[in-house]
């Protein structure tokens, strides 16, 4: 048995000193179209430099790394209680990386800190952003408080109504939180006129946040996923994981994570991809998406806009169309029409495989995890749990030896409405 | 500066192997009265043995310790960001012990695991209990799931309405959660008849849980505070703290914690009390209670019942009277009319001093802590934060050298209604 405390008590696993940039070995199709010229208006220079860079490593600024050290390295834990519940033999193992332990409850803080830091250095006064489940909005609110920026969060209406306390948390960190679509922006007004009952979407909220940044001085926009730079900031997860696995002498057979824009999963698996490309080592890299928003399993790999109002450049990605509005499932963080260009390229090359689940199946898995491991997972993370459980049971049935590592991207302590609906049989 | 990561990354601080029993040096007045004979009907034998024992150490069963090792040792952290905000000189320090990191979010799990374990060993089928804020109910629900017991939680109505998601969390762990006073018990029915609008109290909820246990076979009652044994189970906190302080070579000037029944504070400070009694070392041991429920600062030190219906034996303690119903403040865990006999005795001997704050002052402090340290404290724990901040500022003004250690008993992620009311100016 893996010593589950190993990484909690071991001082020799360090928070990485650099971000890992997969663009050193991967030619990611660049964004294109008329809107390219707006990028310098909404993003800081340093972020745009990172976006295009081919450098393999980029140093993490000391001020950012110091903040990360408040919650990193995050523990790597063996799910011994879940394994027992699933009656797994001892050569089928489930381990998970706990990104839920950050101050705001998810991996999102990794890039929020870096983006707030860069913007502060370049003189930005306020950041605008969108949030689905609220994990990203909470992280950016906290990072803006730390690096002395104002923060406006456009929160997708479905989540705004399902998770009123996420809103309180963001306000507590000093953010201004707006239900999207809103009457604050031209695009928001238009959407509300056309469809007053809309549950909103990440695409719409992005449009509003971008419009707000474009129309105001010293205001930048911040995106919590999709961008090459954001995925790079998240590689602290995978780099730590590699070190942790080395120390306990484990070679994983599979890496599993959920995908919305794709940043937690990418940050988790990208540090393993270079070897997979080079040695074809057969590691199974599995992305899990909701059936209600099946960008990779049902979408097309083509250039599309990142937002609903077509204000952003076009990105080469798996997409359901920029005007797609997913059903208001509780995994609000996964309600995005597209996927990050890096992730899309890897999926298209067959280096990542993707599976999809419906909402009921993921809550089943999330509750099984909570009852055994004692951690309430975010509904987003429960997608990874569902796939992991199914893969472990399959290995048991086929008498295969298998070690599965899963990224627990965040906790679900603000998702109790979803759990209540599930227990009361009210889930759609 | 203290290395804040010291305890997170250091393997040499172990989870204690024994509970520390302060009764080895303290003659605690025993319970008395007619109701003594009901004790064996509601408590397991082993718990009653612990209640009276004079043994200095009692071994922690391996199965319990193994569960504790999932979240212990809990980190000891220097509040560097809060210190900076308060403009403290470098010889005034604030450190806090993070009991919020347990799976259910507070110190309560320490005794819940032990009580569920003992009951399981002795063949109990179901446990009943009360809960105020919901921290205790959540912990016992989780422990019962682990040690295969059913669990019924009588939740004080004020909290039941302020914190609906705590209820969902307990249900998720398999507990049956009832708003108290309820129509499930004779006493609950009587209270509802007399005062249908009552906000409930811990005293009433205890009466209902005890009545339920008395009237059913193979059902025991579990109490989350007050008892000598419960305080002893919590001494894992203070024992760890002593080791952690030794390793970073710090001698504390003050220990600060909030008090409801008194268990988190007692578990935190009791391992230091023997030396204080022996050497009169001058360490300032500070208990913080709400002005809305000022058991020690305004109550009497006398024998009183532990519950409102006078079903329990009488305990020698500071009390506001067993029929006292406090205002429905958000710190529901501190709405108890009495205080643990051990804590009461120490307060009466002058070994512990007590201060009281009103609700607005504690939310001010809680928000200052959240904005700097990035952890949302429970309103209960914010009482300790308030007193700590005030003591640190006083030391700064008087140019004193001072190291204050505070027990952060739990997180406030389920207390967003309170924070919202505060930010909206609706707090009473």
Coordinates of C-alpha atoms in Angstrom, one line a residue, chain B:
Chain B
X1 CA 10.0 34.9 11.2
X2 CA 8.6 31.5 11.9
X3 CA 8.7 29.2 8.9
X4 CA 5.0 28.9 8.3
X5 CA 5.5 25.6 6.4
X6 CA 7.5 24.0 9.1
X7 CA 4.7 21.9 10.4
X8 CA 3.2 21.1 7.1
X9 CA 6.4 19.7 5.6
X10 CA 7.9 18.2 8.7
X11 CA 7.5 14.5 9.4
X12 CA 8.8 14.5 12.9
X13 CA 5.6 15.9 14.5
X14 CA 3.4 12.9 15.1
X15 CA -0.2 12.5 15.8
X16 CA -0.3 11.8 19.6
X17 CA -0.5 8.2 20.6
X18 CA -2.4 9.0 23.8
X19 CA -5.1 11.3 25.1
X20 CA -3.9 13.6 28.0
X21 CA -6.2 13.5 31.0
X22 CA -6.0 16.7 33.1
X23 CA -7.8 14.9 35.9
X24 CA -4.4 13.4 36.9
X25 CA -3.7 16.8 38.6
X26 CA -7.2 18.4 38.9
X27 CA -10.0 17.3 41.2
X28 CA -13.0 18.0 39.1
X29 CA -16.3 18.1 41.1
X30 CA -18.2 14.9 40.1
X31 CA -21.8 15.1 38.7
X32 CA -24.5 14.6 41.3
X33 CA -28.3 14.2 41.7
X34 CA -31.0 11.7 41.0
X35 CA -30.3 11.4 37.3
X36 CA -26.9 9.8 37.8
X37 CA -28.5 6.4 37.3
X38 CA -29.5 7.2 33.8
X39 CA -25.9 7.6 32.6
X40 CA -25.3 3.9 31.9
X41 CA -28.4 3.9 29.7
X42 CA -27.2 6.7 27.4
X43 CA -23.4 6.3 27.4
X44 CA -21.1 3.3 26.6
X45 CA -19.1 1.8 29.5
X46 CA -15.7 2.9 28.2
X47 CA -16.8 6.5 28.0
X48 CA -18.0 6.5 31.7
X49 CA -14.7 4.9 32.7
X50 CA -12.8 7.7 31.0
X51 CA -15.1 10.2 32.6
X52 CA -13.9 9.3 36.1
X53 CA -10.3 8.2 35.4
X54 CA -7.2 9.7 37.0
X55 CA -4.8 8.1 34.6
X56 CA -2.6 10.8 33.0
X57 CA -2.6 9.1 29.6
X58 CA -5.0 6.9 27.7
X59 CA -4.0 5.2 24.5
X60 CA -5.8 6.3 21.3
X61 CA -7.1 3.1 19.6
X62 CA -5.2 2.3 16.4
X63 CA -8.4 2.5 14.3
X64 CA -9.2 6.0 15.6
X65 CA -5.7 7.2 15.3
X66 CA -5.5 6.0 11.7
X67 CA -8.6 8.0 10.9
X68 CA -7.1 11.1 12.6
X69 CA -4.0 10.7 10.5
X70 CA -6.1 11.5 7.5
X71 CA -6.2 15.2 8.6
X72 CA -3.7 15.4 11.6
X73 CA -1.3 16.7 12.6
X74 CA -3.1 19.9 11.7
X75 CA -0.9 22.8 10.5
X76 CA 0.4 25.5 12.8
X77 CA 0.6 28.7 10.8
X78 CA 1.9 32.2 11.4
X79 CA -0.6 34.8 10.4
X80 CA 2.0 36.8 8.5
X81 CA -0.6 38.6 6.4
X82 CA -2.8 39.5 9.3
X83 CA 0.2 40.7 11.3
X84 CA 1.2 43.0 8.4
X85 CA -2.3 44.4 8.2
X86 CA -2.3 45.1 11.9
X87 CA 1.1 46.8 11.5
X88 CA 2.6 44.6 14.3
X89 CA 6.3 44.9 15.1
X90 CA 8.3 41.7 14.6
X91 CA 8.3 40.8 18.2
X92 CA 4.4 40.6 18.3
X93 CA 3.4 37.4 16.7
X94 CA 0.1 35.6 15.9
X95 CA 0.1 31.9 15.2
X96 CA -2.9 29.7 14.7
X97 CA -3.6 26.0 14.8
X98 CA -5.8 24.9 11.9
X99 CA -8.5 22.6 13.2
X100 CA -10.6 23.7 10.1
X101 CA -8.8 21.2 7.9
X102 CA -10.6 18.1 9.2
X103 CA -13.0 16.4 6.7
X104 CA -16.0 18.0 8.3
X105 CA -14.4 21.4 8.9
X106 CA -13.7 21.5 12.7
X107 CA -12.1 20.0 15.7
X108 CA -15.3 18.1 16.5
X109 CA -14.2 15.1 14.5
X110 CA -11.5 14.3 17.1
X111 CA -14.1 13.1 19.7
X112 CA -16.7 12.0 17.2
X113 CA -14.4 9.3 15.9
X114 CA -13.6 8.1 19.4
X115 CA -17.2 8.0 20.5
X116 CA -18.4 6.3 17.4
X117 CA -15.6 3.7 17.8
X118 CA -16.4 3.0 21.4
X119 CA -20.1 2.6 20.7
X120 CA -19.5 0.4 17.7
X121 CA -17.3 -1.9 19.9
X122 CA -20.0 -2.1 22.6
X123 CA -22.8 -3.0 20.1
X124 CA -24.7 0.3 19.9
X125 CA -26.8 0.5 16.7
X126 CA -27.7 4.2 16.6
X127 CA -26.4 7.4 18.2
X128 CA -28.5 10.5 18.9
X129 CA -27.1 13.9 19.4
X130 CA -27.8 17.7 19.3
X131 CA -26.1 20.2 17.1
X132 CA -25.9 24.0 17.2
X133 CA -23.9 25.4 14.3
X134 CA -23.9 22.0 12.7
X135 CA -20.1 21.4 13.2
X136 CA -20.7 18.7 15.8
X137 CA -23.6 17.1 13.9
X138 CA -21.5 16.9 10.7
X139 CA -18.6 15.3 12.6
X140 CA -20.7 12.7 14.3
X141 CA -22.6 11.9 11.0
X142 CA -19.3 11.3 9.3
X143 CA -17.9 9.2 12.3
X144 CA -21.1 7.1 12.4
X145 CA -20.7 6.4 8.7
X146 CA -17.1 5.3 9.3
X147 CA -18.0 3.1 12.2
X148 CA -21.2 1.8 10.8
X149 CA -23.8 3.3 13.2
X150 CA -27.1 5.1 12.4
X151 CA -27.2 8.7 13.5
X152 CA -30.1 11.0 14.5
X153 CA -29.2 14.7 14.8
X154 CA -31.5 17.2 16.6
X155 CA -30.4 20.5 15.1
X156 CA -31.2 23.8 16.9
X157 CA -33.9 25.5 14.9
X158 CA -32.0 28.8 14.7
X159 CA -29.1 27.0 12.9
X160 CA -31.4 24.7 11.0
X161 CA -32.8 27.8 9.3
X162 CA -29.6 29.8 9.0
X163 CA -27.6 26.9 7.6
X164 CA -29.7 24.7 5.4
X165 CA -26.6 23.3 3.7
X166 CA -25.1 21.9 7.0
X167 CA -28.3 19.8 7.1
X168 CA -27.6 18.6 3.5
X169 CA -24.0 17.7 4.5
X170 CA -25.2 15.6 7.4
X171 CA -27.8 13.8 5.2
X172 CA -25.1 13.2 2.7
X173 CA -23.2 11.3 5.4
X174 CA -26.3 9.3 6.1
X175 CA -27.7 11.0 9.2
X176 CA -31.3 11.7 9.9
X177 CA -31.5 15.5 10.7
X178 CA -34.4 17.0 12.7
X179 CA -35.2 20.6 13.5
X180 CA -35.3 21.1 17.3
X181 CA -37.6 21.5 19.2
X182 CA -39.4 18.7 17.2
X183 CA -42.6 16.7 17.6
X184 CA -40.4 13.5 17.8
X185 CA -40.0 13.7 21.6
X186 CA -42.3 14.5 24.5
X187 CA -40.1 17.4 25.6
X188 CA -39.9 18.9 22.1
X189 CA -43.7 18.8 21.8
X190 CA -44.1 20.5 25.1
X191 CA -41.7 23.3 24.2
X192 CA -43.4 23.8 20.8
X193 CA -46.8 24.0 22.6
X194 CA -45.5 26.6 25.1
X195 CA -43.6 28.7 22.5
X196 CA -44.2 27.7 18.8
X197 CA -41.9 30.5 17.6
X198 CA -38.8 29.5 19.7
X199 CA -35.4 29.6 18.0
X200 CA -34.5 26.6 20.1
X201 CA -31.3 26.1 22.1
X202 CA -28.6 23.5 22.7
X203 CA -30.2 22.7 26.1
X204 CA -33.5 21.8 24.4
X205 CA -31.8 19.8 21.6
X206 CA -29.8 17.9 24.2
X207 CA -33.1 17.0 26.0
X208 CA -34.6 15.7 22.9
X209 CA -31.6 13.6 21.9
X210 CA -31.3 12.2 25.5
X211 CA -35.0 11.3 25.6
X212 CA -34.7 9.5 22.2
X213 CA -31.8 7.5 23.5
X214 CA -33.5 6.7 26.8
X215 CA -36.7 5.4 25.1
X216 CA -35.1 3.1 22.6
X217 CA -33.0 -0.1 22.8
X218 CA -29.4 -0.2 21.5
X219 CA -29.5 3.6 21.1
X220 CA -26.9 5.7 22.9
X221 CA -26.6 9.5 23.2
X222 CA -23.4 11.3 22.1
X223 CA -22.4 14.7 23.4
X224 CA -19.9 16.9 21.5
X225 CA -18.6 18.9 24.4
X226 CA -18.8 19.5 28.2
X227 CA -17.9 16.0 29.4
X228 CA -14.4 15.3 30.9
X229 CA -13.9 12.5 28.3
X230 CA -14.8 14.7 25.4
X231 CA -12.3 17.4 26.5
X232 CA -9.7 14.7 26.9
X233 CA -10.3 13.5 23.3
X234 CA -9.6 17.0 22.1
X235 CA -6.2 17.1 23.8
X236 CA -4.7 15.8 20.5
X237 CA -4.7 19.5 19.5
X238 CA -2.7 20.9 22.4
X239 CA -0.3 18.0 22.5
X240 CA 0.5 18.4 18.8
X241 CA 0.8 22.2 19.4
X242 CA 3.4 21.7 22.2
X243 CA 5.5 19.5 19.9
X244 CA 5.2 22.0 17.0
X245 CA 6.2 24.9 19.2
X246 CA 9.2 23.0 20.6
X247 CA 10.4 22.4 17.1
X248 CA 10.3 26.0 16.1
X249 CA 11.6 27.1 19.5
X250 CA 8.7 29.3 20.5
X251 CA 7.4 29.8 24.1
X252 CA 3.8 31.2 23.8
X253 CA 2.7 34.1 26.0
X254 CA -1.0 33.6 25.4
X255 CA -3.3 30.8 24.3
X256 CA -6.7 32.0 22.9
X257 CA -9.8 30.0 22.0
X258 CA -13.6 30.4 21.8
X259 CA -15.9 28.6 24.2
X260 CA -19.4 27.0 23.7
X261 CA -19.3 24.0 25.9
X262 CA -15.5 24.5 26.0
X263 CA -14.1 21.4 24.2
X264 CA -12.0 23.0 21.4
X265 CA -10.4 25.5 23.8
X266 CA -9.8 22.9 26.5
X267 CA -8.3 20.4 24.1
X268 CA -6.0 23.2 22.9
X269 CA -4.9 24.5 26.3
X270 CA -5.1 21.6 28.8
X271 CA -1.7 20.1 27.9
X272 CA -0.2 23.5 29.0
X273 CA -2.2 23.8 32.3
X274 CA -0.2 21.3 34.4
X275 CA 2.9 23.4 34.0
X276 CA 1.0 26.6 34.6
X277 CA -0.3 25.1 37.9
X278 CA 3.2 23.8 38.9
X279 CA 5.5 26.6 37.8
X280 CA 3.0 29.6 37.7
X281 CA 4.7 30.3 34.4
X282 CA 2.4 33.2 33.7
X283 CA 1.0 32.0 30.3
X284 CA -2.2 33.9 29.6
X285 CA -4.9 31.4 28.9
X286 CA -7.9 33.3 27.4
X287 CA -11.4 31.9 26.8
X288 CA -13.7 34.0 24.5
X289 CA -17.5 33.8 24.7
X290 CA -20.4 35.8 23.1
X291 CA -22.0 38.6 25.0
X292 CA -25.3 37.0 24.0
X293 CA -24.4 33.9 26.0
X294 CA -22.0 35.0 28.7
X295 CA -21.9 31.8 30.9
X296 CA -18.6 32.6 32.6
X297 CA -18.5 36.4 32.5
X298 CA -22.1 36.8 33.8
X299 CA -23.1 33.3 35.0
X300 CA -22.8 31.6 38.4
X301 CA -20.5 28.8 39.4
X302 CA -22.9 26.2 40.7
X303 CA -24.5 22.8 40.2
X304 CA -27.0 22.9 37.3
X305 CA -28.5 20.6 34.8
X306 CA -26.8 20.1 31.4
X307 CA -30.1 20.2 29.5
X308 CA -33.3 22.2 29.6
X309 CA -35.6 19.3 30.6
X310 CA -33.5 18.4 33.7
X311 CA -32.9 14.8 32.5
X312 CA -29.1 14.9 33.0
X313 CA -27.2 14.8 36.3
X314 CA -26.3 18.1 37.8
X315 CA -22.8 19.4 36.9
X316 CA -20.7 21.9 38.8
X317 CA -20.2 24.6 36.2
X318 CA -20.6 28.2 35.2
X319 CA -24.2 28.5 34.0
X320 CA -26.8 31.0 33.0
X321 CA -29.5 28.6 34.1
X322 CA -30.6 25.4 32.3
X323 CA -33.7 27.2 30.9
X324 CA -31.7 30.1 29.4
X325 CA -32.4 30.6 25.6
X326 CA -29.8 32.8 24.0
X327 CA -30.5 35.2 21.1
X328 CA -30.1 33.5 17.7
X329 CA -26.6 34.8 17.0
X330 CA -24.8 33.2 14.0
X331 CA -22.2 31.6 16.3
X332 CA -24.7 28.8 17.0
X333 CA -22.0 26.6 18.5
X334 CA -21.6 29.0 21.4
X335 CA -25.3 29.1 22.4
X336 CA -25.0 26.9 25.4
X337 CA -26.1 27.9 28.9
X338 CA -23.3 26.1 30.8
X339 CA -19.6 25.4 30.4
X340 CA -17.6 22.2 30.9
X341 CA -16.9 21.4 34.5
X342 CA -13.1 21.2 33.9
X343 CA -13.1 24.6 32.1
X344 CA -15.4 26.1 34.8
X345 CA -13.0 24.9 37.6
X346 CA -10.0 26.3 35.9
X347 CA -11.8 29.6 35.3
X348 CA -12.9 29.7 39.0
X349 CA -9.3 29.0 40.1
X350 CA -8.1 32.0 38.0
X351 CA -6.1 29.7 35.7
X352 CA -8.2 30.8 32.7
X353 CA -9.5 34.3 32.1
X354 CA -12.6 34.9 30.1
X355 CA -13.6 37.8 27.8
X356 CA -16.9 38.4 25.9
X357 CA -17.7 40.1 22.6
X358 CA -20.8 41.1 20.7
X359 CA -21.6 39.7 17.3
X360 CA -20.7 42.7 15.2
X361 CA -17.2 42.9 16.7
X362 CA -16.6 39.2 15.9
X363 CA -17.7 39.5 12.3
X364 CA -15.4 42.5 11.8
X365 CA -12.5 40.3 13.0
X366 CA -13.5 37.3 11.0
X367 CA -13.6 39.3 7.7
X368 CA -10.2 40.9 8.4
X369 CA -8.9 37.4 8.9
X370 CA -10.5 36.0 5.7
X371 CA -9.2 38.9 3.6
X372 CA -5.7 38.5 4.8
X373 CA -5.2 34.8 5.6
X374 CA -7.6 33.5 2.9
X375 CA -9.5 31.2 5.3
X376 CA -13.1 31.9 6.1
X377 CA -13.4 31.3 9.8
X378 CA -16.5 30.0 11.6
X379 CA -18.3 32.7 13.5
X380 CA -17.4 30.7 16.6
X381 CA -13.7 30.8 15.8
X382 CA -14.0 34.5 15.0
X383 CA -14.4 35.1 18.8
X384 CA -10.9 33.9 19.3
X385 CA -9.7 36.0 16.3
X386 CA -11.3 39.1 17.8
X387 CA -9.6 38.7 21.2
X388 CA -6.3 37.8 19.5
X389 CA -6.3 40.9 17.3
X390 CA -7.2 43.1 20.3
X391 CA -4.4 41.6 22.4
X392 CA -1.9 42.0 19.6
X393 CA -2.8 45.7 19.1
X394 CA -2.5 46.3 22.8
X395 CA 0.9 44.7 22.8
X396 CA 1.9 46.9 19.9
X397 CA 0.7 50.0 21.6
X398 CA 2.5 49.1 24.9
X399 CA 5.7 48.0 23.1
X400 CA 5.4 44.6 24.6
X401 CA 7.0 41.4 23.1
X402 CA 4.2 38.9 22.7
X403 CA 3.5 35.6 20.9
X404 CA -0.2 34.7 20.8
X405 CA -1.4 31.3 19.7
X406 CA -5.0 31.0 18.7
X407 CA -7.1 27.9 18.0
X408 CA -8.9 28.2 14.7
X409 CA -11.6 25.7 15.6
X410 CA -13.4 25.5 12.3
X411 CA -14.1 27.0 8.9
X412 CA -17.2 29.2 8.1
X413 CA -17.9 27.9 4.6
X414 CA -21.4 27.0 5.8
X415 CA -21.9 30.4 7.5
X416 CA -22.3 32.6 4.4
X417 CA -25.7 33.7 5.5
X418 CA -24.1 35.4 8.5
X419 CA -21.4 37.0 6.4
X420 CA -24.0 38.2 4.0
X421 CA -26.2 39.7 6.7
X422 CA -23.1 41.4 8.1
X423 CA -22.1 42.9 4.7
X424 CA -25.7 44.0 4.1
X425 CA -25.9 45.7 7.5
X426 CA -28.6 43.3 8.6
X427 CA -26.8 41.8 11.6
X428 CA -28.4 42.2 15.0

